[in-house]
PDB file of C-alpha atoms in Angstrom:
ATOM      1  CA  MET A   1       2.987   8.145  26.849  1.00 64.00           C
ATOM      2  CA  THR A   2      -0.761   7.922  26.323  1.00 85.00           C
ATOM      3  CA  THR A   3      -2.488   6.066  23.545  1.00 89.00           C
ATOM      4  CA  GLN A   4      -3.861   9.418  22.322  1.00 92.00           C
ATOM      5  CA  LYS A   5      -0.322  10.827  22.064  1.00 94.00           C
ATOM      6  CA  PHE A   6       0.850   7.750  20.147  1.00 94.00           C
ATOM      7  CA  ARG A   7      -2.075   8.170  17.726  1.00 95.00           C
ATOM      8  CA  ASP A   8      -1.509  11.899  17.279  1.00 95.00           C
ATOM      9  CA  ASP A   9       2.224  11.449  16.793  1.00 97.00           C
ATOM     10  CA  SER A  10       1.551   8.666  14.294  1.00 98.00           C
ATOM     11  CA  ARG A  11      -0.565  10.943  12.116  1.00 98.00           C
ATOM     12  CA  GLY A  12       1.946  13.762  12.555  1.00 98.00           C
ATOM     13  CA  LEU A  13       4.817  11.572  11.402  1.00 99.00           C
ATOM     14  CA  LEU A  14       2.922  10.526   8.296  1.00 99.00           C
ATOM     15  CA  ALA A  15       2.374  14.195   7.437  1.00 99.00           C
ATOM     16  CA  LYS A  16       6.076  14.903   8.035  1.00 99.00           C
ATOM     17  CA  ALA A  17       6.963  11.942   5.817  1.00 99.00           C
ATOM     18  CA  ARG A  18       5.040  13.578   2.978  1.00 99.00           C
ATOM     19  CA  THR A  19       6.903  16.846   3.572  1.00 99.00           C
ATOM     20  CA  GLU A  20      10.246  15.031   3.516  1.00 99.00           C
ATOM     21  CA  LEU A  21       9.277  13.233   0.319  1.00 99.00           C
ATOM     22  CA  ASP A  22       8.289  16.522  -1.326  1.00 99.00           C
ATOM     23  CA  ALA A  23      11.659  17.967  -0.265  1.00 99.00           C
ATOM     24  CA  GLY A  24      13.471  15.001  -1.817  1.00 98.00           C
ATOM     25  CA  ASP A  25      14.753  13.493   1.441  1.00 98.00           C
ATOM     26  CA  LEU A  26      13.803   9.916   0.650  1.00 99.00           C
ATOM     27  CA  ARG A  27      15.481   8.349   3.658  1.00 98.00           C
ATOM     28  CA  GLN A  28      13.745  10.629   6.148  1.00 98.00           C
ATOM     29  CA  ALA A  29      10.419  10.187   4.359  1.00 99.00           C
ATOM     30  CA  SER A  30      10.866   6.434   4.643  1.00 99.00           C
ATOM     31  CA  GLU A  31      11.794   6.490   8.313  1.00 98.00           C
ATOM     32  CA  LYS A  32       8.923   8.762   9.247  1.00 99.00           C
ATOM     33  CA  GLY A  33       6.535   6.484   7.363  1.00 99.00           C
ATOM     34  CA  TRP A  34       7.818   3.548   9.389  1.00 99.00           C
ATOM     35  CA  GLY A  35       7.532   5.576  12.584  1.00 98.00           C
ATOM     36  CA  ALA A  36       3.909   6.410  11.835  1.00 99.00           C
ATOM     37  CA  ALA A  37       3.037   2.721  11.556  1.00 98.00           C
ATOM     38  CA  ALA A  38       5.048   1.794  14.644  1.00 98.00           C
ATOM     39  CA  LEU A  39       3.397   4.447  16.800  1.00 98.00           C
ATOM     40  CA  MET A  40      -0.115   3.365  15.830  1.00 98.00           C
ATOM     41  CA  LEU A  41       0.805  -0.200  16.753  1.00 98.00           C
ATOM     42  CA  LYS A  42       2.229   1.110  20.035  1.00 96.00           C
ATOM     43  CA  ALA A  43      -1.094   2.831  20.744  1.00 96.00           C
ATOM     44  CA  ILE A  44      -2.925  -0.472  20.365  1.00 97.00           C
ATOM     45  CA  ALA A  45      -0.311  -2.415  22.302  1.00 95.00           C
ATOM     46  CA  GLU A  46      -0.410   0.112  25.142  1.00 94.00           C
ATOM     47  CA  ARG A  47      -4.208  -0.033  25.332  1.00 94.00           C
ATOM     48  CA  ARG A  48      -4.145  -3.840  25.378  1.00 94.00           C
ATOM     49  CA  HIS A  49      -1.156  -4.183  27.703  1.00 93.00           C
ATOM     50  CA  TRP A  50       0.935  -5.909  25.039  1.00 92.00           C
ATOM     51  CA  ASP A  51       4.700  -5.552  24.927  1.00 85.00           C
ATOM     52  CA  HIS A  52       5.839  -2.762  22.607  1.00 89.00           C
ATOM     53  CA  GLU A  53       9.365  -1.886  23.662  1.00 85.00           C
ATOM     54  CA  ARG A  54      11.253  -3.791  20.964  1.00 90.00           C
ATOM     55  CA  HIS A  55      11.088  -3.849  17.196  1.00 86.00           C
ATOM     56  CA  ARG A  56       9.911  -7.463  17.090  1.00 94.00           C
ATOM     57  CA  HIS A  57       6.914  -6.567  19.249  1.00 94.00           C
ATOM     58  CA  PHE A  58       5.467  -4.617  16.319  1.00 96.00           C
ATOM     59  CA  SER A  59       5.557  -7.706  14.101  1.00 96.00           C
ATOM     60  CA  ILE A  60       3.932  -9.740  16.845  1.00 97.00           C
ATOM     61  CA  ALA A  61       1.224  -7.112  17.348  1.00 97.00           C
ATOM     62  CA  ALA A  62       0.517  -6.952  13.604  1.00 98.00           C
ATOM     63  CA  GLY A  63       0.169 -10.737  13.502  1.00 97.00           C
ATOM     64  CA  ARG A  64      -2.186 -10.751  16.474  1.00 97.00           C
ATOM     65  CA  LEU A  65      -4.338  -8.069  14.884  1.00 98.00           C
ATOM     66  CA  ARG A  66      -4.419  -9.916  11.558  1.00 98.00           C
ATOM     67  CA  SER A  67      -5.708 -13.011  13.343  1.00 97.00           C
ATOM     68  CA  GLU A  68      -8.192 -11.052  15.409  1.00 95.00           C
ATOM     69  CA  LEU A  69      -9.598  -9.106  12.474  1.00 96.00           C
ATOM     70  CA  GLY A  70      -9.265 -11.862   9.888  1.00 96.00           C
ATOM     71  CA  ASN A  71      -7.742  -9.210   7.639  1.00 97.00           C
ATOM     72  CA  ARG A  72      -4.521 -10.035   5.802  1.00 96.00           C
ATOM     73  CA  ASP A  73      -4.055  -6.375   4.947  1.00 98.00           C
ATOM     74  CA  VAL A  74      -2.818  -5.688   8.476  1.00 98.00           C
ATOM     75  CA  VAL A  75       0.357  -7.707   7.964  1.00 98.00           C
ATOM     76  CA  ARG A  76       0.688  -6.815   4.279  1.00 98.00           C
ATOM     77  CA  LEU A  77       0.568  -3.090   5.018  1.00 99.00           C
ATOM     78  CA  TYR A  78       2.803  -3.508   8.056  1.00 98.00           C
ATOM     79  CA  ASN A  79       5.368  -5.215   5.809  1.00 98.00           C
ATOM     80  CA  VAL A  80       5.317  -2.181   3.524  1.00 99.00           C
ATOM     81  CA  ALA A  81       6.127  -0.021   6.557  1.00 99.00           C
ATOM     82  CA  GLU A  82       8.981  -2.411   7.383  1.00 98.00           C
ATOM     83  CA  SER A  83      10.354  -1.936   3.863  1.00 98.00           C
ATOM     84  CA  LEU A  84      10.300   1.824   4.408  1.00 99.00           C
ATOM     85  CA  HIS A  85      12.287   1.300   7.613  1.00 98.00           C
ATOM     86  CA  ALA A  86      14.838  -0.804   5.724  1.00 98.00           C
ATOM     87  CA  ASN A  87      15.087   1.910   3.086  1.00 98.00           C
ATOM     88  CA  PHE A  88      16.317   4.368   5.713  1.00 97.00           C
ATOM     89  CA  TYR A  89      19.441   2.212   6.038  1.00 96.00           C
ATOM     90  CA  GLU A  90      19.768   0.826   2.515  1.00 97.00           C
ATOM     91  CA  ASP A  91      18.450   3.690   0.337  1.00 97.00           C
ATOM     92  CA  TYR A  92      17.068   1.463  -2.417  1.00 98.00           C
ATOM     93  CA  LEU A  93      13.501   2.719  -2.971  1.00 98.00           C
ATOM     94  CA  SER A  94      12.565   5.315  -5.562  1.00 99.00           C
ATOM     95  CA  ALA A  95      10.490   8.378  -4.730  1.00 99.00           C
ATOM     96  CA  GLY A  96       7.516   6.727  -6.437  1.00 99.00           C
ATOM     97  CA  GLU A  97       7.889   3.573  -4.376  1.00 99.00           C
ATOM     98  CA  ILE A  98       8.116   5.614  -1.190  1.00 99.00           C
ATOM     99  CA  ASP A  99       5.021   7.578  -2.208  1.00 99.00           C
ATOM    100  CA  GLU A 100       3.117   4.319  -2.693  1.00 99.00           C
ATOM    101  CA  GLY A 101       4.499   3.033   0.595  1.00 99.00           C
ATOM    102  CA  LEU A 102       3.296   6.123   2.425  1.00 99.00           C
ATOM    103  CA  ASN A 103      -0.143   5.624   0.878  1.00 99.00           C
ATOM    104  CA  ASP A 104      -0.111   2.091   2.263  1.00 99.00           C
ATOM    105  CA  VAL A 105       0.962   3.332   5.691  1.00 99.00           C
ATOM    106  CA  GLY A 106      -1.979   5.752   5.567  1.00 99.00           C
ATOM    107  CA  ALA A 107      -4.281   2.822   4.802  1.00 99.00           C
ATOM    108  CA  LEU A 108      -2.782   0.905   7.736  1.00 99.00           C
ATOM    109  CA  LEU A 109      -3.374   3.840  10.079  1.00 98.00           C
ATOM    110  CA  ASP A 110      -6.971   4.115   8.868  1.00 98.00           C
ATOM    111  CA  LEU A 111      -7.439   0.411   9.558  1.00 97.00           C
ATOM    112  CA  LEU A 112      -5.832   0.461  13.002  1.00 97.00           C
ATOM    113  CA  GLU A 113      -6.869   3.803  14.450  1.00 96.00           C
ATOM    114  CA  PRO A 114     -10.399   2.713  15.427  1.00 96.00           C
ATOM    115  CA  ILE A 115      -8.845  -0.191  17.342  1.00 95.00           C
ATOM    116  CA  ALA A 116      -6.352   2.146  19.001  1.00 94.00           C
ATOM    117  CA  GLN A 117      -9.220   4.372  20.125  1.00 91.00           C
ATOM    118  CA  GLY A 118     -10.858   1.448  21.872  1.00 80.00           C
TER     119      GLY A 118
END
């Protein structure tokens, strides 16, 4: 898959997450929010020849980018995406919390997309 496809799919998943949230499917909204963050990280990892096949690789990539950019928001926003992923399995977040989480994922994508573009 190309970095462009990862980026496009990332944005598409965030839009689908909003649709799922509006429809009341909180678990699917959460998982699509997580997927949006993961795919943007995959775009960067692919471009930089970093590993991105396993879940832990996303955490590693977020940490590397935080260090590189000197921006703590990378990991903070990534952790919000992780909580959305956990919500898919545990179903503990309210619609309002998921809405805020999706806003944070959008902020993460805005922060990372220029890096993913190269």
